[in-house]
PDB file of C-alpha atoms in Angstrom:
ATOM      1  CA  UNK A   1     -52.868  36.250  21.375  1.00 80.00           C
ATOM      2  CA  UNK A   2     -50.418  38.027  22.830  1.00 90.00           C
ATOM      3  CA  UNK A   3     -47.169  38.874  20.449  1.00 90.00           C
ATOM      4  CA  UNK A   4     -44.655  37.524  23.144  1.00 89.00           C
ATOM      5  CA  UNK A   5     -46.458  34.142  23.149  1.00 91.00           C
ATOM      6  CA  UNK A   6     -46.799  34.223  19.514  1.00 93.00           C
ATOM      7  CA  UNK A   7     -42.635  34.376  19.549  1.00 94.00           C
ATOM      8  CA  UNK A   8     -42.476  31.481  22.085  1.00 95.00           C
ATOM      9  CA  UNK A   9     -44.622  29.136  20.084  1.00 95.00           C
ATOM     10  CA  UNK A  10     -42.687  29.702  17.057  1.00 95.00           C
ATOM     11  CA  UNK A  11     -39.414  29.619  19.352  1.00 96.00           C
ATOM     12  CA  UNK A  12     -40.937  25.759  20.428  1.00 97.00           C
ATOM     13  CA  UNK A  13     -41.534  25.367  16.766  1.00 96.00           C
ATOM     14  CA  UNK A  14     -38.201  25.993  15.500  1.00 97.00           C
ATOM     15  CA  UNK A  15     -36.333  23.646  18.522  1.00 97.00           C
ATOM     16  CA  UNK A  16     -38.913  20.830  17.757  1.00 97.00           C
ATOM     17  CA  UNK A  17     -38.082  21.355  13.953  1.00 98.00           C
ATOM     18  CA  UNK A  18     -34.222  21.713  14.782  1.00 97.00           C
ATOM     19  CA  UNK A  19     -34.430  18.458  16.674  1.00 98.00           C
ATOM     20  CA  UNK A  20     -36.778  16.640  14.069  1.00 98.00           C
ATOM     21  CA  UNK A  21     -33.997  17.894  11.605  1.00 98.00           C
ATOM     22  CA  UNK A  22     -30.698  16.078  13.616  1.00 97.00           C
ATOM     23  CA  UNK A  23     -33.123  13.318  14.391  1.00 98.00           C
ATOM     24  CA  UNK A  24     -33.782  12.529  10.390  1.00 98.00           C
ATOM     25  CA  UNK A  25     -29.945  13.249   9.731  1.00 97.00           C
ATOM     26  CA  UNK A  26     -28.646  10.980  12.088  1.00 98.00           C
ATOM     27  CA  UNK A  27     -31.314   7.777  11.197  1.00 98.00           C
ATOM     28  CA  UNK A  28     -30.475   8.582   7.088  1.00 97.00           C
ATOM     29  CA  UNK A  29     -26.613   8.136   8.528  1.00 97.00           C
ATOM     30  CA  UNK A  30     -27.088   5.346  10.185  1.00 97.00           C
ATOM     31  CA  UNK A  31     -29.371   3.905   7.152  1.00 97.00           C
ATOM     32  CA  UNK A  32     -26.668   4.449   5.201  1.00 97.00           C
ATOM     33  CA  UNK A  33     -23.900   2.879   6.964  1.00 97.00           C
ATOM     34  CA  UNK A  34     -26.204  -0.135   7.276  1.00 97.00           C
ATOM     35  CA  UNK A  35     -26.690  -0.529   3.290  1.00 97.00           C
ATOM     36  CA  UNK A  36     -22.915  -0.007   3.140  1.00 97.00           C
ATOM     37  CA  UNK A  37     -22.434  -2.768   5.842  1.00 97.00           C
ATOM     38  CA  UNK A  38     -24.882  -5.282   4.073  1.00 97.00           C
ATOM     39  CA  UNK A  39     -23.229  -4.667   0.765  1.00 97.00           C
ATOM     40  CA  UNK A  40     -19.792  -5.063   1.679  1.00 98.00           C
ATOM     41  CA  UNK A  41     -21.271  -8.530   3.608  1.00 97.00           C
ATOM     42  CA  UNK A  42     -23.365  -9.547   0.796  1.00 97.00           C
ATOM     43  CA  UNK A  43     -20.223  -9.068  -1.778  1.00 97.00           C
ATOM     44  CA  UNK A  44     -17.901 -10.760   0.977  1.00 97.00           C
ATOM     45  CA  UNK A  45     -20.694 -13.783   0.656  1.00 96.00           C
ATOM     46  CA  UNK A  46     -20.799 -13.740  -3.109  1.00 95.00           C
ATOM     47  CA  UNK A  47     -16.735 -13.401  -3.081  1.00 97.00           C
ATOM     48  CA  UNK A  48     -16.686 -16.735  -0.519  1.00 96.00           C
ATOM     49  CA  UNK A  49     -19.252 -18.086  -2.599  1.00 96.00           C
ATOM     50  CA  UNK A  50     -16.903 -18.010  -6.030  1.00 96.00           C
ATOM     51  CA  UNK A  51     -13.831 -19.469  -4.455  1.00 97.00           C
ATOM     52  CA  UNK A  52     -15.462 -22.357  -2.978  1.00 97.00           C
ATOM     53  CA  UNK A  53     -16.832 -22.897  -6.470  1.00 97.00           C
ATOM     54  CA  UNK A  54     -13.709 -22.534  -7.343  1.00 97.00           C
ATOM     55  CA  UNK A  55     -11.895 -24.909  -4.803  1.00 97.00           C
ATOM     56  CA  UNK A  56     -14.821 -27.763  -5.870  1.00 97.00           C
ATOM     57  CA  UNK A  57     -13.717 -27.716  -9.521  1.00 97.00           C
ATOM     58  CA  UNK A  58      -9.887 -27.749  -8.400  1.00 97.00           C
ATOM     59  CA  UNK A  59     -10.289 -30.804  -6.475  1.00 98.00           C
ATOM     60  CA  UNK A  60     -12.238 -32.079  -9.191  1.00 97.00           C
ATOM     61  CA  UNK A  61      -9.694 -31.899 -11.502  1.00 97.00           C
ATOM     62  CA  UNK A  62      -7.362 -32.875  -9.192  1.00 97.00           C
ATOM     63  CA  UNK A  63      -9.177 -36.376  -8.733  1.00 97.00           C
ATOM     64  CA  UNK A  64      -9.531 -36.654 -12.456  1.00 96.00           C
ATOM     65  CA  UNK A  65      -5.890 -36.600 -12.715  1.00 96.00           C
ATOM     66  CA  UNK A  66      -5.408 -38.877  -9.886  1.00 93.00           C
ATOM     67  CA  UNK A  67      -3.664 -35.657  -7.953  1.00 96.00           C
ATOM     68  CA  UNK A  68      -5.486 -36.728  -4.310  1.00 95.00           C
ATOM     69  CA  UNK A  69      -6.661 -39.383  -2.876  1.00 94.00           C
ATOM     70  CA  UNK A  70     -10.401 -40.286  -3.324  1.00 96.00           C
ATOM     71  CA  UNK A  71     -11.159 -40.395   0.212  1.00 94.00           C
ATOM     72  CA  UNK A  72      -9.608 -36.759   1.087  1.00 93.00           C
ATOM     73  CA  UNK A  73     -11.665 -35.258  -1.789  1.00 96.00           C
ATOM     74  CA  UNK A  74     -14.641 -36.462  -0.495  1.00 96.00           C
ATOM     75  CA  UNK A  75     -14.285 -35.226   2.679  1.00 94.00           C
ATOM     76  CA  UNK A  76     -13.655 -31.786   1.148  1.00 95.00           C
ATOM     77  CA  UNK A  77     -16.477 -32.220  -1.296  1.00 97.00           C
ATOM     78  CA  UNK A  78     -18.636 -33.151   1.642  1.00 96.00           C
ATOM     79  CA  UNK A  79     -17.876 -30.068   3.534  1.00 95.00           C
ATOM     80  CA  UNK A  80     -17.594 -27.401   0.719  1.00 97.00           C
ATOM     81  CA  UNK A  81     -20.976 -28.859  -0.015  1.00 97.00           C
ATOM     82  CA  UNK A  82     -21.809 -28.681   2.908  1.00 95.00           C
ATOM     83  CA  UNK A  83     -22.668 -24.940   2.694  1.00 93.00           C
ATOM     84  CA  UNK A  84     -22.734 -24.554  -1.190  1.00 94.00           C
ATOM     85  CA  UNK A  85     -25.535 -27.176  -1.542  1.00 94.00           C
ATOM     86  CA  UNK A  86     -26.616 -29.516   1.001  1.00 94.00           C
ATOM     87  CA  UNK A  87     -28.839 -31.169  -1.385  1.00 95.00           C
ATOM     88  CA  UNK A  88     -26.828 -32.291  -3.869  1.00 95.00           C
ATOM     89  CA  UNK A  89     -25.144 -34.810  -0.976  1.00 95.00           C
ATOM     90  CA  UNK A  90     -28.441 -36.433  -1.520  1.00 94.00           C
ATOM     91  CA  UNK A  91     -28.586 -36.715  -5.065  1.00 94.00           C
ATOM     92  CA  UNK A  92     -26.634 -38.830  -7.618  1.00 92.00           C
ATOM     93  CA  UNK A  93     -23.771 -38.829  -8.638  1.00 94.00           C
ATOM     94  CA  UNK A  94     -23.205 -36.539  -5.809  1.00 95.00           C
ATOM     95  CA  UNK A  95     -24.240 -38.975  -2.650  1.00 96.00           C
ATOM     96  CA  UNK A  96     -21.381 -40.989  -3.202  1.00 96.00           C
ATOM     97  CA  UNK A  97     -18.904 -38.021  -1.258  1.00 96.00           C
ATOM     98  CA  UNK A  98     -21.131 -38.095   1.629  1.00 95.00           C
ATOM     99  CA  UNK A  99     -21.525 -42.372   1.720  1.00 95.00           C
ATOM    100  CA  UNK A 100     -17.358 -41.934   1.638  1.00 95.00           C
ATOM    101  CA  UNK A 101     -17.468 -39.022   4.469  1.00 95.00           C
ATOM    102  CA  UNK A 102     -20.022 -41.519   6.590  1.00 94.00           C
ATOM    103  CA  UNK A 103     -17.352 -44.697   5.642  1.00 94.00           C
ATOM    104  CA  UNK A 104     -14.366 -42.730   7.105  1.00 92.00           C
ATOM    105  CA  UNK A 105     -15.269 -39.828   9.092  1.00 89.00           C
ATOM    106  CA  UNK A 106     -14.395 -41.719  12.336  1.00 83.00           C
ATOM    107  CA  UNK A 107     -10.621 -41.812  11.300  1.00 84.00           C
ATOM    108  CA  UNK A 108      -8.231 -38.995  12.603  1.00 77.00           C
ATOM    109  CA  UNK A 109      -6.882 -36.270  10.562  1.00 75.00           C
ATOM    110  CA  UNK A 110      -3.992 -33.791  10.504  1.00 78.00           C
ATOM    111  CA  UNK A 111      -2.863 -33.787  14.140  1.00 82.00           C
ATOM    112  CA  UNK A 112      -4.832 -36.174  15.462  1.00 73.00           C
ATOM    113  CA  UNK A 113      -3.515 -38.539  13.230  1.00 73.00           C
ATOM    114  CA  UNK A 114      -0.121 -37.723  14.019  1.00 75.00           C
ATOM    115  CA  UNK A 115      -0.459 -38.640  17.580  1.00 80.00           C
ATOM    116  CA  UNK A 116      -2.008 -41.908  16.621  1.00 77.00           C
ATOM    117  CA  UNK A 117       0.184 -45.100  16.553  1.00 81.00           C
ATOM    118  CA  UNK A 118       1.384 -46.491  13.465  1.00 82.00           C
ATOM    119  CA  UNK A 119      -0.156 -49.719  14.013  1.00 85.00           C
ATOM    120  CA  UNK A 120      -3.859 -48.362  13.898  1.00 83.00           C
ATOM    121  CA  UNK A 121      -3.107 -45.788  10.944  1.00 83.00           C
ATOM    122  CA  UNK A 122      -1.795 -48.655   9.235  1.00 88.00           C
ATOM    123  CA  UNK A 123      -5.179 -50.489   9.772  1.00 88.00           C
ATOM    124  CA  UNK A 124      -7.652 -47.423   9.157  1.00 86.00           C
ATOM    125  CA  UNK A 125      -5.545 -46.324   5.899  1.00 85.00           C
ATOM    126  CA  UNK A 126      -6.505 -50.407   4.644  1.00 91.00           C
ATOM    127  CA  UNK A 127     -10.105 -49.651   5.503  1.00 90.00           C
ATOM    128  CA  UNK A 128      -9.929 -46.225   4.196  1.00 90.00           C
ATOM    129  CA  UNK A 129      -8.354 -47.297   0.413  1.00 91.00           C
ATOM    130  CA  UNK A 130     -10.387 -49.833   0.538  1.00 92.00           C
ATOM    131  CA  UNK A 131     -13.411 -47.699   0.712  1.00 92.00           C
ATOM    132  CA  UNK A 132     -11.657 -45.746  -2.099  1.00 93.00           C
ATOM    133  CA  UNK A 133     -11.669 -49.062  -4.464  1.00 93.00           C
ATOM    134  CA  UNK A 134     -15.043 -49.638  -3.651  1.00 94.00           C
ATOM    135  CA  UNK A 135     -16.407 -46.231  -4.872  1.00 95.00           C
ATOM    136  CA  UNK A 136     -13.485 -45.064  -7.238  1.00 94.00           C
ATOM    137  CA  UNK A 137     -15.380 -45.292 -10.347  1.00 95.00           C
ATOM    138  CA  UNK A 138     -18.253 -43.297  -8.888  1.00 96.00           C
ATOM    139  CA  UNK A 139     -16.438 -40.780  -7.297  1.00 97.00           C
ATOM    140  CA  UNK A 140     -14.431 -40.229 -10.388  1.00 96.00           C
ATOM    141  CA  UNK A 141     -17.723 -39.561 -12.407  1.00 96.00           C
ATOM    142  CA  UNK A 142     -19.344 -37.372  -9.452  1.00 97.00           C
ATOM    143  CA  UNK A 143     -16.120 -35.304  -9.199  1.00 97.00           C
ATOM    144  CA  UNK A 144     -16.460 -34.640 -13.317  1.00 96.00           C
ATOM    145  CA  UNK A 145     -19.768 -34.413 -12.937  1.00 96.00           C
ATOM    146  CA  UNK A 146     -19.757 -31.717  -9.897  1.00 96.00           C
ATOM    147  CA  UNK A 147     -16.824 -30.069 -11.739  1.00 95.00           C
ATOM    148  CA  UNK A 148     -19.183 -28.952 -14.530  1.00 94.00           C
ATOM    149  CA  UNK A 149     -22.327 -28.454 -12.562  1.00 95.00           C
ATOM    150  CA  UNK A 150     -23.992 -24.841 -12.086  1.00 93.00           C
ATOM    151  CA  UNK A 151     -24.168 -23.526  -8.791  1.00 90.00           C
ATOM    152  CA  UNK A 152     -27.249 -20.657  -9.164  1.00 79.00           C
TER     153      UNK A 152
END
């Protein structure tokens, strides 16, 4: 073989090697900023995680020491829950915040409420503590109970 195609084939060789080179670099990069995304997402998770933990046994303690109303807890149990541990909604003591959440979810909150008339909040806020007497005793032991449960 002639000595100037020898120098073109290793020529070709070294650009396919040069571009196999930048090719590796740029996926190991771009590997890298993706373990660097999914850790900073995972510990933003885990970090979300904690403080809804966190915001469960506050409002437990809060309803032990008759800080907020029954019915409000609930509906905040019920939707921290919600993404914590959907199946413990099903499961006693626990079911009682979603049977309150079913009993009341139909009533308006924060604005809503405010641009209801006072005749009809006076009305839901009877149905509403009286859903409260019905199921204090169990929501008191569910909100002690979920206030020392594990979340794994």
């Amino acid at each position: 073989m002639p000595r100037g195609l020898q120098l073109v084939f290793i020529a070709i060789g070294l650009v396919i090697i040069g571009v196999l080179l930048v090719y590796i670099w740029r996926q190991s990069r771009l590997l890298s900023e993706q373990r660097l995304r999914q850790k900073k997402t995972e510990e933003f998770q885990a970090r979300r995680r904690d403080e809804m933990i966190e915001s469960i046994r506050i409002i437990a303690m809060a309803v032990e020491e008759d800080q907020v109303e029954y019915s409000e807890a609930c509906l905040r149990f019920k939707g921290l829950l919600d993404y914590l541990a959907p199946e413990l909604l099903e499961k006693p003591p626990f079911q009682v915040f979603q049977t309150v959440h079913d009993k009341i979810q139909h009533m308006p909150t924060h604005q809503a409420r405010k641009n209801t008339d006072s005749a009809t909040i006076r009305e839901m806020d009877k149905e509403r503590f009286a859903v409260e007497r019905e199921h204090s005793d169990e929501i008191r032991q569910a909100a002690t109970a979920i206030r020392h449960h594990r979340f794994d």
